PDB file of C-alpha atoms and ligand atoms in Angstrom:
ATOM      1  CA  MET A 604     -36.915  25.184  14.960  1.00 89.00           C
ATOM      2  CA  THR A 605     -38.186  21.649  14.480  1.00 96.00           C
ATOM      3  CA  ILE A 606     -36.289  18.908  12.677  1.00 98.00           C
ATOM      4  CA  LYS A 607     -38.649  19.297   9.755  1.00 98.00           C
ATOM      5  CA  GLU A 608     -38.040  23.051   9.565  1.00 98.00           C
ATOM      6  CA  ASN A 609     -34.281  22.579   9.803  1.00 98.00           C
ATOM      7  CA  LEU A 610     -34.386  20.036   6.987  1.00 98.00           C
ATOM      8  CA  GLN A 611     -36.521  22.230   4.775  1.00 97.00           C
ATOM      9  CA  HIS A 612     -34.240  25.180   5.367  1.00 97.00           C
ATOM     10  CA  ILE A 613     -31.065  23.239   4.540  1.00 98.00           C
ATOM     11  CA  LYS A 614     -32.613  21.616   1.478  1.00 97.00           C
ATOM     12  CA  SER A 615     -33.694  24.999   0.168  1.00 97.00           C
ATOM     13  CA  THR A 616     -30.047  26.107   0.201  1.00 96.00           C
ATOM     14  CA  LEU A 617     -28.644  22.997  -1.544  1.00 98.00           C
ATOM     15  CA  PRO A 618     -28.121  22.976  -5.316  1.00 98.00           C
ATOM     16  CA  GLU A 619     -30.005  20.138  -7.008  1.00 97.00           C
ATOM     17  CA  HIS A 620     -26.918  18.011  -7.666  1.00 98.00           C
ATOM     18  CA  VAL A 621     -25.952  17.898  -3.968  1.00 98.00           C
ATOM     19  CA  LYS A 622     -27.209  14.972  -1.871  1.00 98.00           C
ATOM     20  CA  LEU A 623     -27.961  15.459   1.797  1.00 98.00           C
ATOM     21  CA  VAL A 624     -26.955  12.777   4.294  1.00 98.00           C
ATOM     22  CA  ALA A 625     -28.795  13.401   7.572  1.00 98.00           C
ATOM     23  CA  VAL A 626     -26.282  12.441  10.265  1.00 98.00           C
ATOM     24  CA  SER A 627     -28.374  10.913  13.037  1.00 98.00           C
ATOM     25  CA  LYS A 628     -25.686   9.399  15.289  1.00 97.00           C
ATOM     26  CA  THR A 629     -26.654   9.363  18.991  1.00 96.00           C
ATOM     27  CA  LYS A 630     -30.184  10.550  18.139  1.00 97.00           C
ATOM     28  CA  PRO A 631     -33.304   8.576  19.122  1.00 97.00           C
ATOM     29  CA  ILE A 632     -35.516   6.748  16.624  1.00 98.00           C
ATOM     30  CA  SER A 633     -38.240   9.363  17.143  1.00 98.00           C
ATOM     31  CA  ASP A 634     -35.943  12.061  15.727  1.00 98.00           C
ATOM     32  CA  LEU A 635     -35.101   9.935  12.700  1.00 98.00           C
ATOM     33  CA  LEU A 636     -38.797   9.274  12.116  1.00 98.00           C
ATOM     34  CA  GLU A 637     -39.506  12.983  12.225  1.00 98.00           C
ATOM     35  CA  ALA A 638     -36.904  13.520   9.502  1.00 98.00           C
ATOM     36  CA  TYR A 639     -38.258  10.527   7.573  1.00 98.00           C
ATOM     37  CA  ASN A 640     -41.776  11.922   7.713  1.00 98.00           C
ATOM     38  CA  ALA A 641     -40.422  15.204   6.368  1.00 98.00           C
ATOM     39  CA  GLY A 642     -39.174  13.291   3.334  1.00 98.00           C
ATOM     40  CA  GLN A 643     -35.571  12.510   4.283  1.00 98.00           C
ATOM     41  CA  ARG A 644     -34.399   9.080   3.054  1.00 98.00           C
ATOM     42  CA  ILE A 645     -30.609   9.152   3.489  1.00 98.00           C
ATOM     43  CA  PHE A 646     -29.258   8.742   7.013  1.00 98.00           C
ATOM     44  CA  GLY A 647     -25.658   8.598   8.199  1.00 98.00           C
ATOM     45  CA  GLU A 648     -24.374   6.861  11.311  1.00 98.00           C
ATOM     46  CA  ASN A 649     -20.846   6.419  12.630  1.00 97.00           C
ATOM     47  CA  LYS A 650     -21.260   3.262  14.729  1.00 98.00           C
ATOM     48  CA  ILE A 651     -22.149   0.027  12.987  1.00 98.00           C
ATOM     49  CA  GLN A 652     -24.189  -1.547  15.768  1.00 97.00           C
ATOM     50  CA  GLU A 653     -26.185   1.633  16.354  1.00 98.00           C
ATOM     51  CA  MET A 654     -26.932   1.828  12.634  1.00 98.00           C
ATOM     52  CA  ALA A 655     -27.991  -1.834  12.517  1.00 98.00           C
ATOM     53  CA  ALA A 656     -30.361  -1.352  15.463  1.00 98.00           C
ATOM     54  CA  LYS A 657     -31.945   1.687  13.803  1.00 98.00           C
ATOM     55  CA  TYR A 658     -32.183  -0.144  10.485  1.00 98.00           C
ATOM     56  CA  GLU A 659     -34.224  -2.887  12.199  1.00 98.00           C
ATOM     57  CA  GLU A 660     -36.741  -0.416  13.572  1.00 98.00           C
ATOM     58  CA  LEU A 661     -37.210   2.002  10.698  1.00 98.00           C
ATOM     59  CA  PRO A 662     -38.854   1.851   7.243  1.00 98.00           C
ATOM     60  CA  LYS A 663     -36.916  -0.178   4.708  1.00 98.00           C
ATOM     61  CA  ASP A 664     -36.723   2.468   1.991  1.00 98.00           C
ATOM     62  CA  ILE A 665     -34.053   4.346   3.971  1.00 98.00           C
ATOM     63  CA  GLU A 666     -30.530   4.481   2.517  1.00 98.00           C
ATOM     64  CA  TRP A 667     -28.087   3.842   5.360  1.00 99.00           C
ATOM     65  CA  HIS A 668     -24.645   5.417   5.064  1.00 98.00           C
ATOM     66  CA  MET A 669     -21.757   4.419   7.337  1.00 98.00           C
ATOM     67  CA  ILE A 670     -19.759   7.606   7.802  1.00 98.00           C
ATOM     68  CA  GLY A 671     -17.492   6.594  10.693  1.00 96.00           C
ATOM     69  CA  HIS A 672     -14.249   4.698  10.932  1.00 95.00           C
ATOM     70  CA  VAL A 673     -14.923   1.034  10.120  1.00 96.00           C
ATOM     71  CA  GLN A 674     -13.353  -1.844  12.018  1.00 96.00           C
ATOM     72  CA  ARG A 675     -12.971  -4.893   9.823  1.00 97.00           C
ATOM     73  CA  ASN A 676     -14.499  -7.304  12.324  1.00 97.00           C
ATOM     74  CA  LYS A 677     -17.761  -5.318  12.349  1.00 98.00           C
ATOM     75  CA  VAL A 678     -18.410  -5.137   8.606  1.00 98.00           C
ATOM     76  CA  LYS A 679     -20.553  -8.266   8.874  1.00 98.00           C
ATOM     77  CA  PHE A 680     -23.143  -6.436  10.985  1.00 98.00           C
ATOM     78  CA  MET A 681     -24.027  -4.047   8.157  1.00 98.00           C
ATOM     79  CA  ALA A 682     -23.230  -6.047   5.023  1.00 98.00           C
ATOM     80  CA  SER A 683     -26.840  -7.064   4.386  1.00 98.00           C
ATOM     81  CA  PHE A 684     -28.244  -3.560   4.185  1.00 98.00           C
ATOM     82  CA  VAL A 685     -25.676  -0.719   4.093  1.00 98.00           C
ATOM     83  CA  HIS A 686     -26.021   1.495   1.026  1.00 98.00           C
ATOM     84  CA  LEU A 687     -22.732   3.390   1.078  1.00 98.00           C
ATOM     85  CA  ILE A 688     -19.620   3.158   3.257  1.00 98.00           C
ATOM     86  CA  HIS A 689     -17.852   6.541   3.336  1.00 98.00           C
ATOM     87  CA  GLY A 690     -14.763   5.831   5.420  1.00 96.00           C
ATOM     88  CA  VAL A 691     -12.870   3.163   3.492  1.00 98.00           C
ATOM     89  CA  ASP A 692      -9.170   3.729   4.045  1.00 96.00           C
ATOM     90  CA  SER A 693      -7.342   0.526   3.084  1.00 96.00           C
ATOM     91  CA  LEU A 694      -7.259  -2.342   0.630  1.00 97.00           C
ATOM     92  CA  LYS A 695      -7.633  -4.755   3.554  1.00 97.00           C
ATOM     93  CA  LEU A 696     -10.921  -3.130   4.514  1.00 98.00           C
ATOM     94  CA  LEU A 697     -12.133  -3.270   0.902  1.00 98.00           C
ATOM     95  CA  GLN A 698     -11.302  -6.979   0.865  1.00 98.00           C
ATOM     96  CA  GLU A 699     -13.341  -7.592   4.018  1.00 98.00           C
ATOM     97  CA  ILE A 700     -16.293  -5.579   2.676  1.00 98.00           C
ATOM     98  CA  ASN A 701     -16.076  -7.596  -0.539  1.00 98.00           C
ATOM     99  CA  LYS A 702     -16.078 -10.861   1.390  1.00 98.00           C
ATOM    100  CA  GLN A 703     -19.130  -9.924   3.455  1.00 98.00           C
ATOM    101  CA  ALA A 704     -20.973  -8.482   0.444  1.00 98.00           C
ATOM    102  CA  LEU A 705     -20.436 -11.742  -1.428  1.00 98.00           C
ATOM    103  CA  LYS A 706     -22.133 -13.668   1.398  1.00 98.00           C
ATOM    104  CA  HIS A 707     -25.248 -11.571   0.801  1.00 98.00           C
ATOM    105  CA  ASP A 708     -24.904 -11.632  -2.966  1.00 98.00           C
ATOM    106  CA  ARG A 709     -24.617  -7.847  -3.016  1.00 98.00           C
ATOM    107  CA  ILE A 710     -22.335  -5.191  -4.394  1.00 98.00           C
ATOM    108  CA  ILE A 711     -21.564  -2.639  -1.684  1.00 98.00           C
ATOM    109  CA  ASN A 712     -20.775   0.923  -2.733  1.00 98.00           C
ATOM    110  CA  CYS A 713     -17.759   2.510  -1.069  1.00 98.00           C
ATOM    111  CA  LEU A 714     -16.063   5.890  -0.879  1.00 98.00           C
ATOM    112  CA  LEU A 715     -12.339   6.101  -0.287  1.00 98.00           C
ATOM    113  CA  GLN A 716     -11.548   8.339   2.632  1.00 97.00           C
ATOM    114  CA  ILE A 717      -8.723  10.667   1.658  1.00 97.00           C
ATOM    115  CA  LYS A 718      -6.565  12.333   4.264  1.00 96.00           C
ATOM    116  CA  ILE A 719      -6.873  16.045   3.545  1.00 94.00           C
ATOM    117  CA  ALA A 720      -6.545  17.497   7.055  1.00 91.00           C
ATOM    118  CA  SER A 721      -3.222  18.431   8.558  1.00 84.00           C
ATOM    119  CA  GLU A 722      -4.360  17.056  11.940  1.00 78.00           C
ATOM    120  CA  ASP A 723      -2.927  13.654  12.808  1.00 72.00           C
ATOM    121  CA  SER A 724      -6.224  12.430  14.235  1.00 67.00           C
ATOM    122  CA  LYS A 725      -8.043  12.212  10.915  1.00 68.00           C
ATOM    123  CA  PHE A 726      -8.064   8.857   9.133  1.00 83.00           C
ATOM    124  CA  GLY A 727      -7.638   8.399   5.434  1.00 94.00           C
ATOM    125  CA  ILE A 728      -5.422   7.399   2.550  1.00 96.00           C
ATOM    126  CA  HIS A 729      -2.752   9.863   1.489  1.00 94.00           C
ATOM    127  CA  PRO A 730      -3.810  11.414  -1.865  1.00 93.00           C
ATOM    128  CA  ASN A 731      -0.650  10.112  -3.533  1.00 93.00           C
ATOM    129  CA  ASN A 732      -1.286   6.508  -2.503  1.00 94.00           C
ATOM    130  CA  VAL A 733      -4.778   6.015  -3.881  1.00 95.00           C
ATOM    131  CA  SER A 734      -4.022   5.180  -7.495  1.00 94.00           C
ATOM    132  CA  GLU A 735      -1.611   2.439  -6.420  1.00 95.00           C
ATOM    133  CA  ILE A 736      -4.472   0.703  -4.582  1.00 96.00           C
ATOM    134  CA  ILE A 737      -6.894   1.132  -7.480  1.00 96.00           C
ATOM    135  CA  GLN A 738      -4.447  -0.215 -10.012  1.00 95.00           C
ATOM    136  CA  SER A 739      -3.370  -3.227  -7.966  1.00 96.00           C
ATOM    137  CA  GLU A 740      -4.297  -6.730  -9.031  1.00 97.00           C
ATOM    138  CA  GLU A 741      -5.912  -7.387  -5.649  1.00 98.00           C
ATOM    139  CA  PHE A 742      -8.309  -4.510  -6.237  1.00 98.00           C
ATOM    140  CA  SER A 743      -9.425  -5.838  -9.631  1.00 97.00           C
ATOM    141  CA  GLU A 744     -10.421  -9.112  -7.993  1.00 98.00           C
ATOM    142  CA  LEU A 745     -13.027  -7.440  -5.785  1.00 98.00           C
ATOM    143  CA  LYS A 746     -16.267  -8.097  -7.647  1.00 98.00           C
ATOM    144  CA  ASN A 747     -18.640  -7.353  -4.765  1.00 98.00           C
ATOM    145  CA  ILE A 748     -17.601  -3.802  -4.024  1.00 98.00           C
ATOM    146  CA  LYS A 749     -17.796  -0.686  -6.118  1.00 98.00           C
ATOM    147  CA  VAL A 750     -15.768   2.426  -5.389  1.00 98.00           C
ATOM    148  CA  VAL A 751     -18.035   5.316  -6.368  1.00 98.00           C
ATOM    149  CA  GLY A 752     -16.249   8.306  -4.918  1.00 98.00           C
ATOM    150  CA  VAL A 753     -14.126   9.935  -2.267  1.00 98.00           C
ATOM    151  CA  MET A 754     -14.755  11.346   1.188  1.00 98.00           C
ATOM    152  CA  GLY A 755     -12.777  13.757   3.306  1.00 97.00           C
ATOM    153  CA  MET A 756     -12.886  15.736   6.520  1.00 95.00           C
ATOM    154  CA  ALA A 757     -11.250  19.096   6.887  1.00 94.00           C
ATOM    155  CA  THR A 758      -9.292  20.176   9.931  1.00 92.00           C
ATOM    156  CA  PHE A 759     -11.478  21.314  12.820  1.00 89.00           C
ATOM    157  CA  THR A 760     -10.596  24.999  12.781  1.00 91.00           C
ATOM    158  CA  ASN A 761     -12.106  28.447  12.358  1.00 92.00           C
ATOM    159  CA  ASN A 762      -9.509  29.171   9.703  1.00 94.00           C
ATOM    160  CA  ASN A 763     -11.698  29.132   6.587  1.00 94.00           C
ATOM    161  CA  SER A 764      -8.835  29.471   4.178  1.00 96.00           C
ATOM    162  CA  GLN A 765      -7.235  26.315   5.552  1.00 96.00           C
ATOM    163  CA  VAL A 766     -10.536  24.422   5.290  1.00 96.00           C
ATOM    164  CA  GLU A 767     -10.960  25.702   1.739  1.00 97.00           C
ATOM    165  CA  LYS A 768      -7.460  24.572   0.830  1.00 97.00           C
ATOM    166  CA  GLU A 769      -8.197  21.074   2.161  1.00 97.00           C
ATOM    167  CA  PHE A 770     -11.523  20.834   0.334  1.00 98.00           C
ATOM    168  CA  LYS A 771      -9.816  21.882  -2.887  1.00 98.00           C
ATOM    169  CA  LEU A 772      -7.235  19.161  -2.344  1.00 97.00           C
ATOM    170  CA  LEU A 773     -10.030  16.585  -2.172  1.00 98.00           C
ATOM    171  CA  LYS A 774     -11.594  17.960  -5.358  1.00 98.00           C
ATOM    172  CA  SER A 775      -8.310  17.873  -7.263  1.00 98.00           C
ATOM    173  CA  THR A 776      -7.606  14.347  -5.970  1.00 97.00           C
ATOM    174  CA  PHE A 777     -11.057  13.342  -7.244  1.00 98.00           C
ATOM    175  CA  ASP A 778     -10.369  14.954 -10.630  1.00 97.00           C
ATOM    176  CA  ASP A 779      -7.076  13.070 -10.972  1.00 96.00           C
ATOM    177  CA  LEU A 780      -8.621   9.725 -10.000  1.00 96.00           C
ATOM    178  CA  GLU A 781     -11.856  10.124 -11.902  1.00 94.00           C
ATOM    179  CA  ILE A 782     -10.253   9.378 -15.263  1.00 93.00           C
ATOM    180  CA  LEU A 783      -9.555   5.769 -14.251  1.00 90.00           C
ATOM    181  CA  LYS A 784     -12.450   3.452 -15.060  1.00 90.00           C
ATOM    182  CA  LYS A 785     -12.875  -0.149 -13.997  1.00 94.00           C
ATOM    183  CA  GLU A 786     -15.729  -2.546 -13.499  1.00 95.00           C
ATOM    184  CA  ASN A 787     -15.634  -1.952  -9.736  1.00 98.00           C
ATOM    185  CA  TYR A 788     -14.531   1.668  -9.878  1.00 97.00           C
ATOM    186  CA  ASP A 789     -16.418   4.643 -11.254  1.00 96.00           C
ATOM    187  CA  LEU A 790     -16.044   7.886  -9.329  1.00 97.00           C
ATOM    188  CA  LYS A 791     -19.104  10.134  -9.109  1.00 98.00           C
ATOM    189  CA  THR A 792     -19.369  11.260  -5.496  1.00 98.00           C
ATOM    190  CA  ILE A 793     -17.391  13.767  -3.466  1.00 98.00           C
ATOM    191  CA  SER A 794     -18.557  13.521   0.141  1.00 98.00           C
ATOM    192  CA  MET A 795     -17.375  16.608   1.976  1.00 98.00           C
ATOM    193  CA  GLY A 796     -18.953  19.225   4.210  1.00 98.00           C
ATOM    194  CA  MET A 797     -20.659  19.104   7.613  1.00 97.00           C
ATOM    195  CA  SER A 798     -22.938  21.522   9.496  1.00 96.00           C
ATOM    196  CA  GLY A 799     -20.253  24.168   9.916  1.00 94.00           C
ATOM    197  CA  ASP A 800     -18.708  24.062   6.467  1.00 96.00           C
ATOM    198  CA  TYR A 801     -21.046  22.476   3.921  1.00 97.00           C
ATOM    199  CA  GLN A 802     -21.641  25.686   1.991  1.00 97.00           C
ATOM    200  CA  LEU A 803     -17.914  26.170   1.527  1.00 97.00           C
ATOM    201  CA  ALA A 804     -17.580  22.469   0.614  1.00 98.00           C
ATOM    202  CA  ILE A 805     -20.200  22.832  -2.123  1.00 98.00           C
ATOM    203  CA  LYS A 806     -18.354  25.841  -3.522  1.00 98.00           C
ATOM    204  CA  CYS A 807     -15.253  23.644  -3.659  1.00 98.00           C
ATOM    205  CA  GLY A 808     -17.042  20.856  -5.560  1.00 98.00           C
ATOM    206  CA  SER A 809     -18.826  18.664  -3.011  1.00 98.00           C
ATOM    207  CA  ASN A 810     -21.906  16.802  -4.236  1.00 98.00           C
ATOM    208  CA  MET A 811     -22.722  15.021  -0.976  1.00 98.00           C
ATOM    209  CA  VAL A 812     -22.874  16.763   2.388  1.00 98.00           C
ATOM    210  CA  ARG A 813     -23.120  15.084   5.782  1.00 98.00           C
ATOM    211  CA  VAL A 814     -25.129  17.295   8.109  1.00 98.00           C
ATOM    212  CA  GLY A 815     -25.997  16.376  11.691  1.00 98.00           C
ATOM    213  CA  SER A 816     -26.347  19.070  14.313  1.00 97.00           C
ATOM    214  CA  SER A 817     -27.917  21.644  11.978  1.00 97.00           C
ATOM    215  CA  ILE A 818     -30.786  19.181  11.451  1.00 98.00           C
ATOM    216  CA  PHE A 819     -31.123  17.371  14.773  1.00 97.00           C
ATOM    217  CA  GLY A 820     -29.569  19.851  17.204  1.00 94.00           C
ATOM    218  CA  ALA A 821     -26.419  19.429  19.271  1.00 91.00           C
ATOM    219  CA  ARG A 822     -25.504  15.872  20.209  1.00 85.00           C
ATOM    220  CA  ASN A 823     -25.601  14.605  23.755  1.00 72.00           C
ATOM    221  CA  TYR A 824     -22.850  12.026  24.215  1.00 67.00           C
ATOM    222  CA  ILE A 825     -23.579  11.188  27.842  1.00 56.00           C
ATOM    223  CA  ASN A 826     -25.524   8.036  26.982  1.00 46.00           C
ATOM    224  CA  SER A 827     -23.439   6.805  24.100  1.00 44.00           C
TER     225      SER A 827
HETATM  226  C1  LIG B 938     -20.735  13.626  13.025  1.00 78.97           C
HETATM  227  C2  LIG B 938     -20.244  13.661  11.629  1.00 78.97           C
HETATM  228  C3  LIG B 938     -20.786  14.569  10.701  1.00 78.97           C
HETATM  229  C4  LIG B 938     -21.844  15.599  11.044  1.00 78.97           C
HETATM  230  O1  LIG B 938     -21.345  16.579  11.872  1.00 78.97           O
HETATM  231  P1  LIG B 938     -22.198  17.925  12.201  1.00 78.97           P
HETATM  232  O2  LIG B 938     -21.160  18.908  12.525  1.00 78.97           O
HETATM  233  O3  LIG B 938     -23.089  17.577  13.330  1.00 78.97           O
HETATM  234  O4  LIG B 938     -22.973  18.270  10.981  1.00 78.97           O
HETATM  235  C5  LIG B 938     -20.314  14.510   9.404  1.00 78.97           C
HETATM  236  N1  LIG B 938     -19.365  13.632   9.033  1.00 78.97           N
HETATM  237  C6  LIG B 938     -18.826  12.749   9.892  1.00 78.97           C
HETATM  238  C7  LIG B 938     -17.790  11.794   9.410  1.00 78.97           C
HETATM  239  C8  LIG B 938     -19.244  12.743  11.217  1.00 78.97           C
HETATM  240  O5  LIG B 938     -18.692  11.861  12.073  1.00 78.97           O
END
């Protein structure tokens, strides 16, 4: 199947309220253009410099989403154009994003990454520690960021009931946090679900799925 056919197939299965992020990490510009020409406008990358290079070469009506772990010293390379940063896992990182957004006179949308997996390798804020960050004075001072949702990654396992449990934890964390409202905080988005589990994620309340290999094919990491 071509990239266009894959995209059309996936889109036909998504409810209208679910946004599709096409995860194009490691893929060449020609693949992204094929998806673009099939109508896709939201792309996700997990390395800042790779995303910036692709941004330079591709049409400017693309929404670029940073879905990977973000190092503070690299925020500056995406601050002028990034549309949504999914993996925000600390107040310090929010402060750096705010600082770089201010330089470009922008407000950068962020998702808080919540640790839902039992694996140690997954990043994220513990569900119980989020409201403390949101209600801190330091957070209120950040005028150039807006927290618009949460993001999570389930454990990499074939055990569907465990994955389901973790997705439901993200949904209930979202529901608890959604009642807070601030100028720089208004939760709307639940980013969860990848190629292998996005249908389950949608059943559990996801409204943004991040799909890579089911659109572009398996990744080849030899050159990256
Ligand atoms: C790579 C990646 C995806 C997409 O994974 P696929 O299994 O290829 O769909 C989604 N989310 C994050 C954070 C990723 O790093």
